[in-house]
Short mmCIF file of C-alpha atoms and ligand atoms in Angstrom, two decimals:
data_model
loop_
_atom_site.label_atom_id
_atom_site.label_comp_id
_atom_site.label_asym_id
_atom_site.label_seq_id
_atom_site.Cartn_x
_atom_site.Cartn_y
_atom_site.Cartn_z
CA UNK A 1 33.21 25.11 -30.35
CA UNK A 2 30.15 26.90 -29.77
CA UNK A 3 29.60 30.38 -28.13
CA UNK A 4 29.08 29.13 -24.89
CA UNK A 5 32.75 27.91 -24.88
CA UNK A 6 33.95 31.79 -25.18
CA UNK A 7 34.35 32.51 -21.99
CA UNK A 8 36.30 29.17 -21.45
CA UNK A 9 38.22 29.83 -24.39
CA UNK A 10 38.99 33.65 -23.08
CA UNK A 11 40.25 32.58 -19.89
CA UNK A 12 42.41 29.97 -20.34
CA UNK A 13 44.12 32.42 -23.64
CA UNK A 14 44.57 35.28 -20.86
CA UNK A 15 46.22 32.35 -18.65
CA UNK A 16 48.67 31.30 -21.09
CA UNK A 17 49.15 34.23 -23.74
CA UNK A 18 48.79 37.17 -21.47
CA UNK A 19 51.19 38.91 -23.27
CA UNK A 20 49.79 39.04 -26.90
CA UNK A 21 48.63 42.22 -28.08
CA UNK A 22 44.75 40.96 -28.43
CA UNK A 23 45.06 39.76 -24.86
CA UNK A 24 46.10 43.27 -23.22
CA UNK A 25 43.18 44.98 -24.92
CA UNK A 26 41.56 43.06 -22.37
CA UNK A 27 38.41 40.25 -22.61
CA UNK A 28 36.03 42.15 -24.34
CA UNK A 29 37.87 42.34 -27.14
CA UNK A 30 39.39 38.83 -26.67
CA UNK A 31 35.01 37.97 -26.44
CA UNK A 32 34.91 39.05 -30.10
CA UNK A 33 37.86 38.25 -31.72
CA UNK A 34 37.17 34.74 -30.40
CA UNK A 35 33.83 34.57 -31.61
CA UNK A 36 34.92 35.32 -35.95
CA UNK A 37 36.69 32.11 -35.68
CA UNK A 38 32.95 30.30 -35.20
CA UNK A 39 31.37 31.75 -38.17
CA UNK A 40 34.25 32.13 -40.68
CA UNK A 41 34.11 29.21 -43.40
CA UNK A 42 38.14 29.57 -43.62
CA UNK A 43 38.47 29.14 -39.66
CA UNK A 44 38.00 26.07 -37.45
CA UNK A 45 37.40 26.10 -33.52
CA UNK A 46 37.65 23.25 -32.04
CA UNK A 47 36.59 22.54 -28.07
CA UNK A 48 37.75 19.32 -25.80
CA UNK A 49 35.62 17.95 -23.42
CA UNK A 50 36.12 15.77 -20.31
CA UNK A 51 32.52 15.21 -18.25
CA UNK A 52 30.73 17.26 -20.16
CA UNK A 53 33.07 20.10 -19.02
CA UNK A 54 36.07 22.19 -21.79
CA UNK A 55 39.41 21.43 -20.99
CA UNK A 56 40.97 22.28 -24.39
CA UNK A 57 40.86 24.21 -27.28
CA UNK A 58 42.13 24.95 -30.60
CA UNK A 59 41.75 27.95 -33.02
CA UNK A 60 43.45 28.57 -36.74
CA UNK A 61 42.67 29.29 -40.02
CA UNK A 62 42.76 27.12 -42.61
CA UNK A 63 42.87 30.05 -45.60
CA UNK A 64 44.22 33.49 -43.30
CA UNK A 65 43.74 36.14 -45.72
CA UNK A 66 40.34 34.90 -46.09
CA UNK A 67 39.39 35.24 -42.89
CA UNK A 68 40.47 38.35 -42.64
CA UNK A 69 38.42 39.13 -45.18
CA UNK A 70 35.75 37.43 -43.39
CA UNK A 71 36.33 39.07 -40.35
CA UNK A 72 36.56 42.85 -41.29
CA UNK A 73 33.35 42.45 -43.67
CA UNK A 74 31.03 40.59 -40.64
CA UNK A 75 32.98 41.71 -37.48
CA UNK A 76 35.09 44.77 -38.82
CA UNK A 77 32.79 47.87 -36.95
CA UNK A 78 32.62 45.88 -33.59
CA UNK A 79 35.98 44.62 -33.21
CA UNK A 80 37.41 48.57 -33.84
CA UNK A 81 35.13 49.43 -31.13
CA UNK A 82 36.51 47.04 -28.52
CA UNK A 83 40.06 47.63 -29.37
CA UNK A 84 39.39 51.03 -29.37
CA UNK A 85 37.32 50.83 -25.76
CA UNK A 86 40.56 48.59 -24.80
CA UNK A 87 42.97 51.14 -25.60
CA UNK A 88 41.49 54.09 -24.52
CA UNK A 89 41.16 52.33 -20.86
CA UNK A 90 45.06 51.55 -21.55
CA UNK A 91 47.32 54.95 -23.07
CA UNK A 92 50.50 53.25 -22.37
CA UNK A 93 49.06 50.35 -24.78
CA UNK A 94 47.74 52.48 -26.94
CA UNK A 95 50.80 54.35 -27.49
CA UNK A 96 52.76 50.99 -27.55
CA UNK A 97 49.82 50.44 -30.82
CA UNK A 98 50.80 53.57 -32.66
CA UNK A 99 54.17 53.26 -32.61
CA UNK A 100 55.00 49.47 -33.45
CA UNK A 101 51.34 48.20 -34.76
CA UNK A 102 49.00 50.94 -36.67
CA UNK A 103 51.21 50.87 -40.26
CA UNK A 104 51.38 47.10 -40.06
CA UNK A 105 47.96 46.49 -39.08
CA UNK A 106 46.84 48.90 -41.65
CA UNK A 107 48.78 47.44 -44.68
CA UNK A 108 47.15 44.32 -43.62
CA UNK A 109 43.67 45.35 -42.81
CA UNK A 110 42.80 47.68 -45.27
CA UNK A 111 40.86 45.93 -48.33
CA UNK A 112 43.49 45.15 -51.01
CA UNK A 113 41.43 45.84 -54.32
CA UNK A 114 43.77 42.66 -56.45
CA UNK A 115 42.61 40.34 -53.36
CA UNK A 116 38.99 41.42 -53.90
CA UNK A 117 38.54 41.01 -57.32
CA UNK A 118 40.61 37.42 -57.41
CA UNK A 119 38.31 34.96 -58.31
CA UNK A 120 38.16 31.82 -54.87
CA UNK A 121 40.25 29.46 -56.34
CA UNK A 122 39.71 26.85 -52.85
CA UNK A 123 42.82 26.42 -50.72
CA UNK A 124 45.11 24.85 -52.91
CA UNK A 125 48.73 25.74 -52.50
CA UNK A 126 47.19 28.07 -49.22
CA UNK A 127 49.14 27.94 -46.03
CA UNK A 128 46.92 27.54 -42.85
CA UNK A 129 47.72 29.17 -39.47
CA UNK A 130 47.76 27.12 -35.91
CA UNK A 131 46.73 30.01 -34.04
CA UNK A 132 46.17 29.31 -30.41
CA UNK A 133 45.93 25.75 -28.69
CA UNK A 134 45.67 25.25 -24.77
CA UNK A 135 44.76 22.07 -22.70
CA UNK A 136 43.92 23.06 -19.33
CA UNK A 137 46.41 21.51 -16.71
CA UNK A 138 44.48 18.98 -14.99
CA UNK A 139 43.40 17.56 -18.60
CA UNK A 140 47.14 17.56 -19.85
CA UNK A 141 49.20 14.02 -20.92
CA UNK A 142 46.03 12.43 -21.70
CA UNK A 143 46.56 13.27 -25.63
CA UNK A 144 44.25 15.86 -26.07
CA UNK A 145 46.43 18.50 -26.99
CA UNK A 146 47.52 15.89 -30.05
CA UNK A 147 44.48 14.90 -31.10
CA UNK A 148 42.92 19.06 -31.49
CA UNK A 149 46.40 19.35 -33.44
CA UNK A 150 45.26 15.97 -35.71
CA UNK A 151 41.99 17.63 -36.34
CA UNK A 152 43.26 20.72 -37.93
CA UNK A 153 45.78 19.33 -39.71
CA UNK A 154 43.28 16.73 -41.06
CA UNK A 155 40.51 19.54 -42.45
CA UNK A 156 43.70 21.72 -43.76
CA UNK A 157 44.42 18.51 -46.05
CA UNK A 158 40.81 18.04 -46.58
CA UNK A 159 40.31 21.19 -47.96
CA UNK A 160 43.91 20.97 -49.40
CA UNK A 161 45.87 23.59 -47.88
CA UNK A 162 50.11 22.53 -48.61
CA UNK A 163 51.14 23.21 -45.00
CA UNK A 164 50.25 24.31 -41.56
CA UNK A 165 51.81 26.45 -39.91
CA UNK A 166 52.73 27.96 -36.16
CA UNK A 167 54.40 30.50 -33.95
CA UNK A 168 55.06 29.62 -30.41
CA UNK A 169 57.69 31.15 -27.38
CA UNK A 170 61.00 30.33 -27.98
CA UNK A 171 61.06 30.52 -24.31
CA UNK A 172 59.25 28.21 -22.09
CA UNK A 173 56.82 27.39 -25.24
CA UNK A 174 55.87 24.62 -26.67
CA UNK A 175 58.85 23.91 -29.07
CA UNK A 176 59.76 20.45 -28.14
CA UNK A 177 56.20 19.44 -28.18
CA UNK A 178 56.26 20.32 -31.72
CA UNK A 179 59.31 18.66 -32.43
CA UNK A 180 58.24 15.56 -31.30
CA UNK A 181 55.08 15.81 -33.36
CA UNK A 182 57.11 15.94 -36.03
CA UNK A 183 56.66 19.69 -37.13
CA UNK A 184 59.69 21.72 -38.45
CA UNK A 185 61.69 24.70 -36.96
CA UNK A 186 61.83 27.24 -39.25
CA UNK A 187 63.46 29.82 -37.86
CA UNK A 188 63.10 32.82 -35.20
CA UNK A 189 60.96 36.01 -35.49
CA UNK A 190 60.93 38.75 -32.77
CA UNK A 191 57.61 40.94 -31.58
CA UNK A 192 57.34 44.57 -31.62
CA UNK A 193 58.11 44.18 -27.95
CA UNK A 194 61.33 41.77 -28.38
CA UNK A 195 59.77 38.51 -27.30
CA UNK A 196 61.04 35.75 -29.46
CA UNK A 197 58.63 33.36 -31.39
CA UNK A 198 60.16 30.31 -33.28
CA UNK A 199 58.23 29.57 -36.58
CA UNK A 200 57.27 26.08 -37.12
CA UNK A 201 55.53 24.42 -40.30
CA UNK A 202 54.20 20.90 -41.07
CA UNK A 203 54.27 20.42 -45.07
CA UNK A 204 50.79 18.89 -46.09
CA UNK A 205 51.54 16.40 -49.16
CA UNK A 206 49.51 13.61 -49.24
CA UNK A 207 46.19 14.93 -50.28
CA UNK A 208 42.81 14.73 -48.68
CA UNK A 209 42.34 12.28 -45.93
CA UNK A 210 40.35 9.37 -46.37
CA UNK A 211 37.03 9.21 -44.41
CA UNK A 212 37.04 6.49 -41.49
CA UNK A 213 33.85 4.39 -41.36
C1 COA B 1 51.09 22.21 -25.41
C2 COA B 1 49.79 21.61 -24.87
C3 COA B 1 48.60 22.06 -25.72
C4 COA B 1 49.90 20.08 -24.88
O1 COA B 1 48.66 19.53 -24.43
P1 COA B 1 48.54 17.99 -23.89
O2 COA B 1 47.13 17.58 -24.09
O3 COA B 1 49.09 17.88 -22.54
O4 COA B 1 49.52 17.23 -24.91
P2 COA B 1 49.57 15.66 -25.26
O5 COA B 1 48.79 14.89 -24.24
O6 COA B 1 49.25 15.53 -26.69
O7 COA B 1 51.13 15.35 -25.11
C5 COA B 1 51.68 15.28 -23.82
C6 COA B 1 53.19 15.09 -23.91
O8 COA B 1 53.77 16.27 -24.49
C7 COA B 1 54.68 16.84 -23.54
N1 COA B 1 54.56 18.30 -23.58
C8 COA B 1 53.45 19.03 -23.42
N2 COA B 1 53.74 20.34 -23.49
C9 COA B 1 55.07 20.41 -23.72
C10 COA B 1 55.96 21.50 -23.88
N3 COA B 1 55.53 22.79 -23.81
N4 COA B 1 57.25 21.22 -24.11
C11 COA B 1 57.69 19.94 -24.16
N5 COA B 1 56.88 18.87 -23.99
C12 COA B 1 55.58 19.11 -23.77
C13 COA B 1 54.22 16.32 -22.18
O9 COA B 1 55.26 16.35 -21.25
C14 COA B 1 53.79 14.93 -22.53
O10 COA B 1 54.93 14.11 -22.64
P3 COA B 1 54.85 12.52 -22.27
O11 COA B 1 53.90 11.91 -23.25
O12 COA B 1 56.27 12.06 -22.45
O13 COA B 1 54.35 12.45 -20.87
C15 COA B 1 49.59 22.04 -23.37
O14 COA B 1 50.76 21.69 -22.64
C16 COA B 1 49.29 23.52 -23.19
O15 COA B 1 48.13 23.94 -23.27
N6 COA B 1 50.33 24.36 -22.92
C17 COA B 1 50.15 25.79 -22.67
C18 COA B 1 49.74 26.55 -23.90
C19 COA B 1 50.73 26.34 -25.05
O16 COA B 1 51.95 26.40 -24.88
N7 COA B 1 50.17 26.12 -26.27
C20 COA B 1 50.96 25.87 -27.47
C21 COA B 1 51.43 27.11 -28.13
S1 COA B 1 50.19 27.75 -29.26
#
C-alpha cells in the first residue's frame, strides 16, 4: 500500500466499519491513523489490484504494542489533533469517549516505562493483530480476500510471531469465512457500545516460510 491508496482504503473502512470508534471521528482522522500502518516496521498494509485499480485491502500488526509505540512517538501530536478536531465537531461522541474510552485508552497509550526500557527481543512468542480487511464487492469470490489473509499470515511466521489474531461482528461478519479458513473461535467480547465481536486466532507453528523461487 502506498499513500495514494488512503483515500481508497478510507472509504471502503467507512463502508463496512462505520461503526468503529476511529470511523465516527470521521476521515480525517481515519486519513492518519491509516497512514502509521505504512511507515511502522511492526505493521503491514497490503493493497489488491484489478486493472491497475484497488479493490482490496488489508491492515494489522505483526508486533501491536510496538506499533503503538511506533505510532505515538512518529504520529502521537497529529493523531490527538484529529481526534480531538473529530470530537469537538461530535459532543455526543465525545461524551460517548469520556465515559467508556479515556481510562482505557490512557492505560494503553501512555508510555509504560518496563516496555521502554525492555531490550527488542524480535517477535518471537508475539501475537499479531488482523486489523481490518475489505474486498470491494465487484472484486469479491475471486480469492482476493484469501490471498491478503495468506500474506499476513506468511510475514507474521516470517518474522515469527506464534499466532494471528482477529475480531470480527458476531453479526453479519465474517465468521464463517474464518471458519472455513481454518481460523479458531475463541470466544465473544462486547464494545463499550454492546456490539458483539467474536475473537478468532490462527496458531503460527511451523516456523518461517520457505521462499518460493
Ligand atoms: C470477507 C471478505 C474480505 C472476503 O473477500 P473475498 O475476496 O470475497 O473472499 P474469497 O474470494 O477469499 O472467498 C470467497 C468465499 O468466501 C465466502 N465469504 C465471503 N465473505 C463471507 C462472509 N462474511 N461469511 C461467509 N462466507 C463468506 C464467499 O461466499 C465465497 O464463497 P464461495 O467460494 O463458496 O463462493 C469480503 O467479503 C469483505 O470485504 N467483506 C466486508 C468486510 C469484512 O467483513 N471484513 C472482514 C472482517 S475484518
Amino acid at each position: 500500500m502506498d499513500p495514494d491508496d488512503i483515500p481508497f482504503v478510507v472509504a471502503e473502512h467507512l463502508r463496512y466499519f462505520p461503526d468503529s470508534f476511529f470511523a465516527r471521528l470521521g476521515p480525517k482522522f481515519l486519513t492518519a491513523y491509516n497512514g502509521t500502518y505504512l511507515t511502522g516496521p511492526d505493521a503491514r498494509a497490503y493493497i489488491a489490484e484489478m486493472g491497475g485499480q484497488p479493490v482490496g485491502f488489508l491492515i494489522g500488526a505483526t508486533d501491536p504494542a510496538a506499533h503503538r509505540r511506533h505510532v505515538l512517538r512518529d504520529y502521537g501530536r497529529g493523531l490527538l489533533f484529529r481526534a480531538l478536531g473529530g470530537l469537538c465537531l461530535r459532543p455526543r461522541l465525545a461524551l460517548h469517549f469520556l465515559r467508556t474510552r479515556l481510562v482505557r485508552y490512557g492505560r494503553k497509550l501512555i508510555p509504560n516505562r518496563a516496555a521502554r526500557q525492555t531490550p527488542a527481543v524480535g517477535h518471537s512468542g508475539v501475537t499479531a493483530v488482523l486489523d481490518y480487511v475489505v474486498v470491494a464487492e465487484h472484486a469479491r469470490c475471486r480469492g482476493i480476500g484469501a490471498r491478503l489473509i495468506a500474506r499476513f499470515v506468511k510475514d507474521a511466521t516470517d518474522v515469527g510471531c506464534a499466532r494471528v489474531t482477529l475480531v470480527t461482528a458476531a453479526e453479519g461478519g465474517a465468521g464463517p469465512y474464518y471458519d472455513r479458513l481454518g481460523w479458531r473461535r475463541q470466544g465473544e467480547i462486547r464494545t463499550p457500545e454492546g456490539r458483539r465481536l467474536l475473537t478468532y486466532d490462527l496458531p503460527l507453528n511451523d516456523g518461517p516460510t520457505p521462499e518460493r523461487h
